[in-house]
PDB file of C-alpha atoms in Angstrom:
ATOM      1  CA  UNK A   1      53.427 -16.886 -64.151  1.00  0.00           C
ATOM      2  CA  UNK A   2      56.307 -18.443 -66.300  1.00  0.00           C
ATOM      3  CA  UNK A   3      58.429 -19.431 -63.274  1.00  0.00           C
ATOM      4  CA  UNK A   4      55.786 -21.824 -62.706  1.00  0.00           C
ATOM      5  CA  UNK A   5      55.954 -22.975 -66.658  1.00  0.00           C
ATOM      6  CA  UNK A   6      59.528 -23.464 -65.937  1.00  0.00           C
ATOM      7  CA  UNK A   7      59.084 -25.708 -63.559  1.00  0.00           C
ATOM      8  CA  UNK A   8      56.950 -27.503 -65.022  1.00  0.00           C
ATOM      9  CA  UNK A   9      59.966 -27.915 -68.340  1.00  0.00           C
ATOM     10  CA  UNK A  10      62.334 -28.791 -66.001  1.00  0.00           C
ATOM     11  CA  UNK A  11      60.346 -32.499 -64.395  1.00  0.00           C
ATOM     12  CA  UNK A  12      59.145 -33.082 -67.352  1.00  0.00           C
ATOM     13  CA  UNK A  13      62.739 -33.320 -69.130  1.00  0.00           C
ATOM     14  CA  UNK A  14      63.724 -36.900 -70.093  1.00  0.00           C
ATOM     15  CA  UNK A  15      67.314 -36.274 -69.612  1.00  0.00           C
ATOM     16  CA  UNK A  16      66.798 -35.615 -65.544  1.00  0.00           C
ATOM     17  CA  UNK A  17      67.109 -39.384 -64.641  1.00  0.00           C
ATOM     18  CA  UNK A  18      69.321 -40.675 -61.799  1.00  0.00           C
ATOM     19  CA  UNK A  19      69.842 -38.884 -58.116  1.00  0.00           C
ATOM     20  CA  UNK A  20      70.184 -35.567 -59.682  1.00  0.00           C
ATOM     21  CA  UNK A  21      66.849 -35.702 -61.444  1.00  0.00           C
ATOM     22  CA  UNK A  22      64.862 -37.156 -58.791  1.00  0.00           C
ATOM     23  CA  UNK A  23      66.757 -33.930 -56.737  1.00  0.00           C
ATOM     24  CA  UNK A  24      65.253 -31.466 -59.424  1.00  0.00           C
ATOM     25  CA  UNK A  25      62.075 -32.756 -59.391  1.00  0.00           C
ATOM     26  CA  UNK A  26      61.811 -32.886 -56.094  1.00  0.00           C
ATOM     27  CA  UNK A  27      63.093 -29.482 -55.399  1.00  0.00           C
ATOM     28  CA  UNK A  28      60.202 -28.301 -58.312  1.00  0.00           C
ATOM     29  CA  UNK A  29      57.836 -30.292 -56.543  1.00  0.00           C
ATOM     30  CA  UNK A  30      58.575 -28.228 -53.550  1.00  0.00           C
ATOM     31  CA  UNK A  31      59.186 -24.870 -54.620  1.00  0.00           C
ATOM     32  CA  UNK A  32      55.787 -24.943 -56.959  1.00  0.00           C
ATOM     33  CA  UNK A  33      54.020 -26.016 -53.956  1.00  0.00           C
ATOM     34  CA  UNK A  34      55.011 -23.351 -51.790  1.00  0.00           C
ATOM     35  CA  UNK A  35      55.013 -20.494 -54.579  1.00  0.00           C
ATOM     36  CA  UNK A  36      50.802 -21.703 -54.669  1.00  0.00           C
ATOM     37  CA  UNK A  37      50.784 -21.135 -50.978  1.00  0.00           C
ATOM     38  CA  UNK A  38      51.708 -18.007 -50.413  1.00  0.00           C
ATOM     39  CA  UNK A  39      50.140 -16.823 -53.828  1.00  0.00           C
ATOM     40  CA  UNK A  40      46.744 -17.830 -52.360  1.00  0.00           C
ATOM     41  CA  UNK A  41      47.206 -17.191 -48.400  1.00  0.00           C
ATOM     42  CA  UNK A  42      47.962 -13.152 -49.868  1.00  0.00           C
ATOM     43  CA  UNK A  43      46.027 -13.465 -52.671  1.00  0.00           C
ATOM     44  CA  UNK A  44      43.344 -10.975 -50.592  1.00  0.00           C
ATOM     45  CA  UNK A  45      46.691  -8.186 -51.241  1.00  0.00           C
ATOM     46  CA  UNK A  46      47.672  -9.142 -54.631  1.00  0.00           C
ATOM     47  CA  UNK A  47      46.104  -6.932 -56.602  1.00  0.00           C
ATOM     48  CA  UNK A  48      44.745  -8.734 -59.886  1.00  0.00           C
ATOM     49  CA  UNK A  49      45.491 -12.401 -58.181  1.00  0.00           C
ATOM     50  CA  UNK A  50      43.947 -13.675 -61.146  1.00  0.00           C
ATOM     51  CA  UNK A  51      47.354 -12.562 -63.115  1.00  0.00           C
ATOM     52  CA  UNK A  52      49.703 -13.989 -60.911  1.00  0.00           C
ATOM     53  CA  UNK A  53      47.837 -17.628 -60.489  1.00  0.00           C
ATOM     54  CA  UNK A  54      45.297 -18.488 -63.195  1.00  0.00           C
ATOM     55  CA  UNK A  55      42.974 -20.722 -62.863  1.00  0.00           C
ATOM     56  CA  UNK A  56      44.144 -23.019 -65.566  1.00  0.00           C
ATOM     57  CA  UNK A  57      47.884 -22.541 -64.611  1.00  0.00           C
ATOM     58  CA  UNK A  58      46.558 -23.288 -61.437  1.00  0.00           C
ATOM     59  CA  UNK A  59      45.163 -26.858 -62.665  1.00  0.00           C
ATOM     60  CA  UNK A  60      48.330 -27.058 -64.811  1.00  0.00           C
ATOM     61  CA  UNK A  61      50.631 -27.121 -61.988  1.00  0.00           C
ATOM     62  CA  UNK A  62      48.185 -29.639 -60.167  1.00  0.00           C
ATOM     63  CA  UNK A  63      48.068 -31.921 -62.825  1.00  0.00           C
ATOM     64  CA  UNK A  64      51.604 -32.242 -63.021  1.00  0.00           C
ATOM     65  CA  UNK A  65      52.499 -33.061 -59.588  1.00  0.00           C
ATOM     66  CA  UNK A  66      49.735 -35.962 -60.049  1.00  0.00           C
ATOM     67  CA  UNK A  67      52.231 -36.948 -62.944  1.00  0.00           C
ATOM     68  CA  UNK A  68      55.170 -36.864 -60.600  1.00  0.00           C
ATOM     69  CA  UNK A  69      53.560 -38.291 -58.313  1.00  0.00           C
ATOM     70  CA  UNK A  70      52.970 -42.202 -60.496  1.00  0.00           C
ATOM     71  CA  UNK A  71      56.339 -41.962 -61.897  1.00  0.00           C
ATOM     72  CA  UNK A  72      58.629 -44.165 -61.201  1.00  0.00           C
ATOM     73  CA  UNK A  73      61.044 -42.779 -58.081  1.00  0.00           C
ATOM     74  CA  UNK A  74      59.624 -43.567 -54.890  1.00  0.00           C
ATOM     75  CA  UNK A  75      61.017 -40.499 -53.089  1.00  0.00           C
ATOM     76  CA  UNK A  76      59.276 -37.841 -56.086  1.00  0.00           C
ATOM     77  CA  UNK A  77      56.225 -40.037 -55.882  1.00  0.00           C
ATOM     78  CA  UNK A  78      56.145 -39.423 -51.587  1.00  0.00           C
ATOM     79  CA  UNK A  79      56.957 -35.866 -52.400  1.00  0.00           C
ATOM     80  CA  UNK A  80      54.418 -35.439 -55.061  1.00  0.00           C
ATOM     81  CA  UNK A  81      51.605 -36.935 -52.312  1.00  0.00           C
ATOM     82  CA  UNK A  82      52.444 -34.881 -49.524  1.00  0.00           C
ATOM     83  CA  UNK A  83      52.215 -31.667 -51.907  1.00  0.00           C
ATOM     84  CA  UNK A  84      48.924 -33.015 -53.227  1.00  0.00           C
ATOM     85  CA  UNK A  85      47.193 -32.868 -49.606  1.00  0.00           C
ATOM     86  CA  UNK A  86      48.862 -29.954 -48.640  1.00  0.00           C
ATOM     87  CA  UNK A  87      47.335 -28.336 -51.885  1.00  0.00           C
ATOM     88  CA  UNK A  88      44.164 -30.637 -51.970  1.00  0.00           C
ATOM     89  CA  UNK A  89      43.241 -28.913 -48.144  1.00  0.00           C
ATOM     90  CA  UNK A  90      44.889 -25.535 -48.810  1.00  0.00           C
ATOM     91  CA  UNK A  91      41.771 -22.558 -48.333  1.00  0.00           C
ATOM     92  CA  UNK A  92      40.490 -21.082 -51.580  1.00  0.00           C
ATOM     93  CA  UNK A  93      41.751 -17.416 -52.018  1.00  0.00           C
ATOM     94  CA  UNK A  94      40.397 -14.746 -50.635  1.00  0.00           C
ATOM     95  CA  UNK A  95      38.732 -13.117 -53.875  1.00  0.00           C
ATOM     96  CA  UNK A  96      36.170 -13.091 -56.120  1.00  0.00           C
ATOM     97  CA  UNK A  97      35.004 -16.651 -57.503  1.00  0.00           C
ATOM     98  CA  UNK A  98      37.457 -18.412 -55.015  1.00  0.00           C
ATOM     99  CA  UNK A  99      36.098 -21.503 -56.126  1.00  0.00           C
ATOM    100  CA  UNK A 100      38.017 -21.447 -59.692  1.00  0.00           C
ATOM    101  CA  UNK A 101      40.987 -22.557 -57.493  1.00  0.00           C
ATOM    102  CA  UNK A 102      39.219 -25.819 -56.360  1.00  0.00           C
ATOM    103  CA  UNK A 103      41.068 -28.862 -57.345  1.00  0.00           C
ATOM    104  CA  UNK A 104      39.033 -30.873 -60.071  1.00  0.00           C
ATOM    105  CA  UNK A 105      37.580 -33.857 -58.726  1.00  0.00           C
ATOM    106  CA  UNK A 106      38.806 -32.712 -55.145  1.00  0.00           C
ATOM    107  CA  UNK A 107      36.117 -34.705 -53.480  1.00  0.00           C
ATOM    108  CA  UNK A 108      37.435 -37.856 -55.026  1.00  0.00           C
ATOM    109  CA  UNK A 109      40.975 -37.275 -54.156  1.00  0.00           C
ATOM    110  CA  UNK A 110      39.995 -36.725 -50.740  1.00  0.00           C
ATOM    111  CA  UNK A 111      38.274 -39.481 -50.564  1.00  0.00           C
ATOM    112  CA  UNK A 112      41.439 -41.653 -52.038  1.00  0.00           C
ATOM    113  CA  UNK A 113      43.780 -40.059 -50.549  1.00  0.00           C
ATOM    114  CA  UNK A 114      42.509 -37.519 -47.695  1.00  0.00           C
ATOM    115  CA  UNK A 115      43.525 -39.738 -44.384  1.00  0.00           C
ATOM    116  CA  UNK A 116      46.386 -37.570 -44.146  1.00  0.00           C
ATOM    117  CA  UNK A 117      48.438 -41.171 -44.566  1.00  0.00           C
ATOM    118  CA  UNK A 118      51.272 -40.182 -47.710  1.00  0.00           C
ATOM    119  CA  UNK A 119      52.418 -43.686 -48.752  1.00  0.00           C
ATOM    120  CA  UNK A 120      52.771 -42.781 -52.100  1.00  0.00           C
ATOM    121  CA  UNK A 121      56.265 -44.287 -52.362  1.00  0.00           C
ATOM    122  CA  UNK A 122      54.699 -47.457 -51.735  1.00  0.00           C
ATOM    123  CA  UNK A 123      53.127 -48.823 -55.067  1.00  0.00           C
ATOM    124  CA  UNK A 124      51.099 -51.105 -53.919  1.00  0.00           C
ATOM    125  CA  UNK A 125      49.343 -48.656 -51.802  1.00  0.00           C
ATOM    126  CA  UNK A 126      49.208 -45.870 -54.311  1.00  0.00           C
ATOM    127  CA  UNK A 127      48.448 -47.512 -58.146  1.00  0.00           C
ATOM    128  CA  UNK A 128      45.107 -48.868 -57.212  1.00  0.00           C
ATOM    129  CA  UNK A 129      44.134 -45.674 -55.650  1.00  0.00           C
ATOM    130  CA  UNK A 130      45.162 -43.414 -58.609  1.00  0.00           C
ATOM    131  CA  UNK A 131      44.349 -45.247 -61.405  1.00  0.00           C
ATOM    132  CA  UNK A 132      40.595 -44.150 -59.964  1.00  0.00           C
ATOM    133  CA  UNK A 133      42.018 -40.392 -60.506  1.00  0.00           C
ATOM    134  CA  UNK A 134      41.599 -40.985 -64.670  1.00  0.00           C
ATOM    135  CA  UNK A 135      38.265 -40.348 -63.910  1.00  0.00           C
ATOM    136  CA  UNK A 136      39.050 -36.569 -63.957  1.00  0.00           C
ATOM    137  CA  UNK A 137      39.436 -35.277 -67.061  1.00  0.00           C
ATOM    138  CA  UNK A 138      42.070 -32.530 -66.032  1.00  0.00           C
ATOM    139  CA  UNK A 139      44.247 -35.442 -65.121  1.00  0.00           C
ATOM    140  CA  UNK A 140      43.850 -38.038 -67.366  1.00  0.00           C
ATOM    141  CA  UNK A 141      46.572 -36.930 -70.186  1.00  0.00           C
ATOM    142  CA  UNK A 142      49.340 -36.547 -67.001  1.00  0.00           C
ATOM    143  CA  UNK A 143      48.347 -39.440 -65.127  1.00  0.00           C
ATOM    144  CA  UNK A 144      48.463 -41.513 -68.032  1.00  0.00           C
ATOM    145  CA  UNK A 145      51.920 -40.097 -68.970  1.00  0.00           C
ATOM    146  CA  UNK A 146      53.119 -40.826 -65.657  1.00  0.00           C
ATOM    147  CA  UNK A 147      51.982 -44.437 -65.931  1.00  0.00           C
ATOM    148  CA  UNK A 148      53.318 -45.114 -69.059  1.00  0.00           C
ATOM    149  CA  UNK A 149      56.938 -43.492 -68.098  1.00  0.00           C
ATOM    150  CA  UNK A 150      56.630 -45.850 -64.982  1.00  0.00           C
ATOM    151  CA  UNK A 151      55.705 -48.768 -66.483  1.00  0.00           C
ATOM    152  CA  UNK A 152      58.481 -48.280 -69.441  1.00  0.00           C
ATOM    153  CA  UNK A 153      61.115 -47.781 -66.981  1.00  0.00           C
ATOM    154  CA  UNK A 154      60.822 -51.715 -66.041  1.00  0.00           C
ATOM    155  CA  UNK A 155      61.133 -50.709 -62.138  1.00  0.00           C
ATOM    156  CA  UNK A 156      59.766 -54.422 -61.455  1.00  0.00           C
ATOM    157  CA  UNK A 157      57.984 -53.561 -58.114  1.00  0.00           C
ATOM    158  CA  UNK A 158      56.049 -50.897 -59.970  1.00  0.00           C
ATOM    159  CA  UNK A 159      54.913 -52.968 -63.223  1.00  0.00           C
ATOM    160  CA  UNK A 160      54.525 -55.894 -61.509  1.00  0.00           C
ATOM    161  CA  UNK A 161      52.029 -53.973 -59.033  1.00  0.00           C
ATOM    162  CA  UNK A 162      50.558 -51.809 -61.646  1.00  0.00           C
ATOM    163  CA  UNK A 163      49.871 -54.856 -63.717  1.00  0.00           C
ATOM    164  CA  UNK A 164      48.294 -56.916 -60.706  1.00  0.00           C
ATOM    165  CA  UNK A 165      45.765 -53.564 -59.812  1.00  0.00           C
ATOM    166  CA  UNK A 166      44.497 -53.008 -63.098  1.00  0.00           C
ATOM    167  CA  UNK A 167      43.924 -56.139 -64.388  1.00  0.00           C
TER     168      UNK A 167
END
């Protein structure tokens, strides 16, 4: 679905800093969220669901809310969380081999982050829970690009926790 790719070119822009980026992303944030709703509450009368939501665009569009959601804005980071859960506890669609919509390593992020409590604006709460999250494959390449565009961005509350929670 290329409106999806788009998305995805627009957060991941380097010139979207300030308010107006952190509006963009969040509004990307939102709408890809709710486009991967309703794809896969109707999937059952979408003919050919497959076409509209593959499975790897599918883990695409998860992996880079994950990203969003260790960069360096608090208020993309809380929206990046609370579109995680909603997605992380969203049904599989109804069609064949559902389970090729499961979030990779879904038990884990349940586990990390499946109290229903979103604090992922607060980095103390969230970088020593999803530095555990490079232990999925998927997300490794856009977690660790999220780190590193955190960390280079010298926010001091999120390199100074960062640093104390992996060390």
């Amino acid at each position: 679905m290329p409106s999806l790719k788009l998305l995805a070119v627009f957060w991941s822009s380097p010139s979207l800093l300030g308010d107006v980026g952190s509006w963009i992303r969040i509004a990307c944030i939102r709408s890809l969220t709710t486009v991967i709703e309703v794809l896969v509450q109707n999937a059952r009368t979408i003919t050919v669901f497959e076409s509209y939501l593959p499975p790897p665009l599918f883990r695409s569009a998860i992996s880079g809310i994950l990203k969003q959601g260790v960069e360096r804005l608090d208020n993309v980071r809380q929206e990046a969380g609370a579109s995680v859960l909603r997605l992380l506890y969203l049904p599989f669609p109804d069609v064949q081999n559902p389970t090729l919509w499961q979030l990779p390593g879904s038990s884990l992020l349940k586990s990390l982050f499946g109290s229903g409590d979103v604090k992922w604006n607060e980095a103390s709460w969230l970088f020593p829970k999803v530095v555990r999250l490079l232990e999925i494959s998927e997300y490794r390449s856009s977690i660790l690009s999220g780190l590193v565009f955190s960390l280079g961005s010298k926010t001091d509350s999120i390199v100074s926790t960062y640093a104390y929670h992996s060390a």
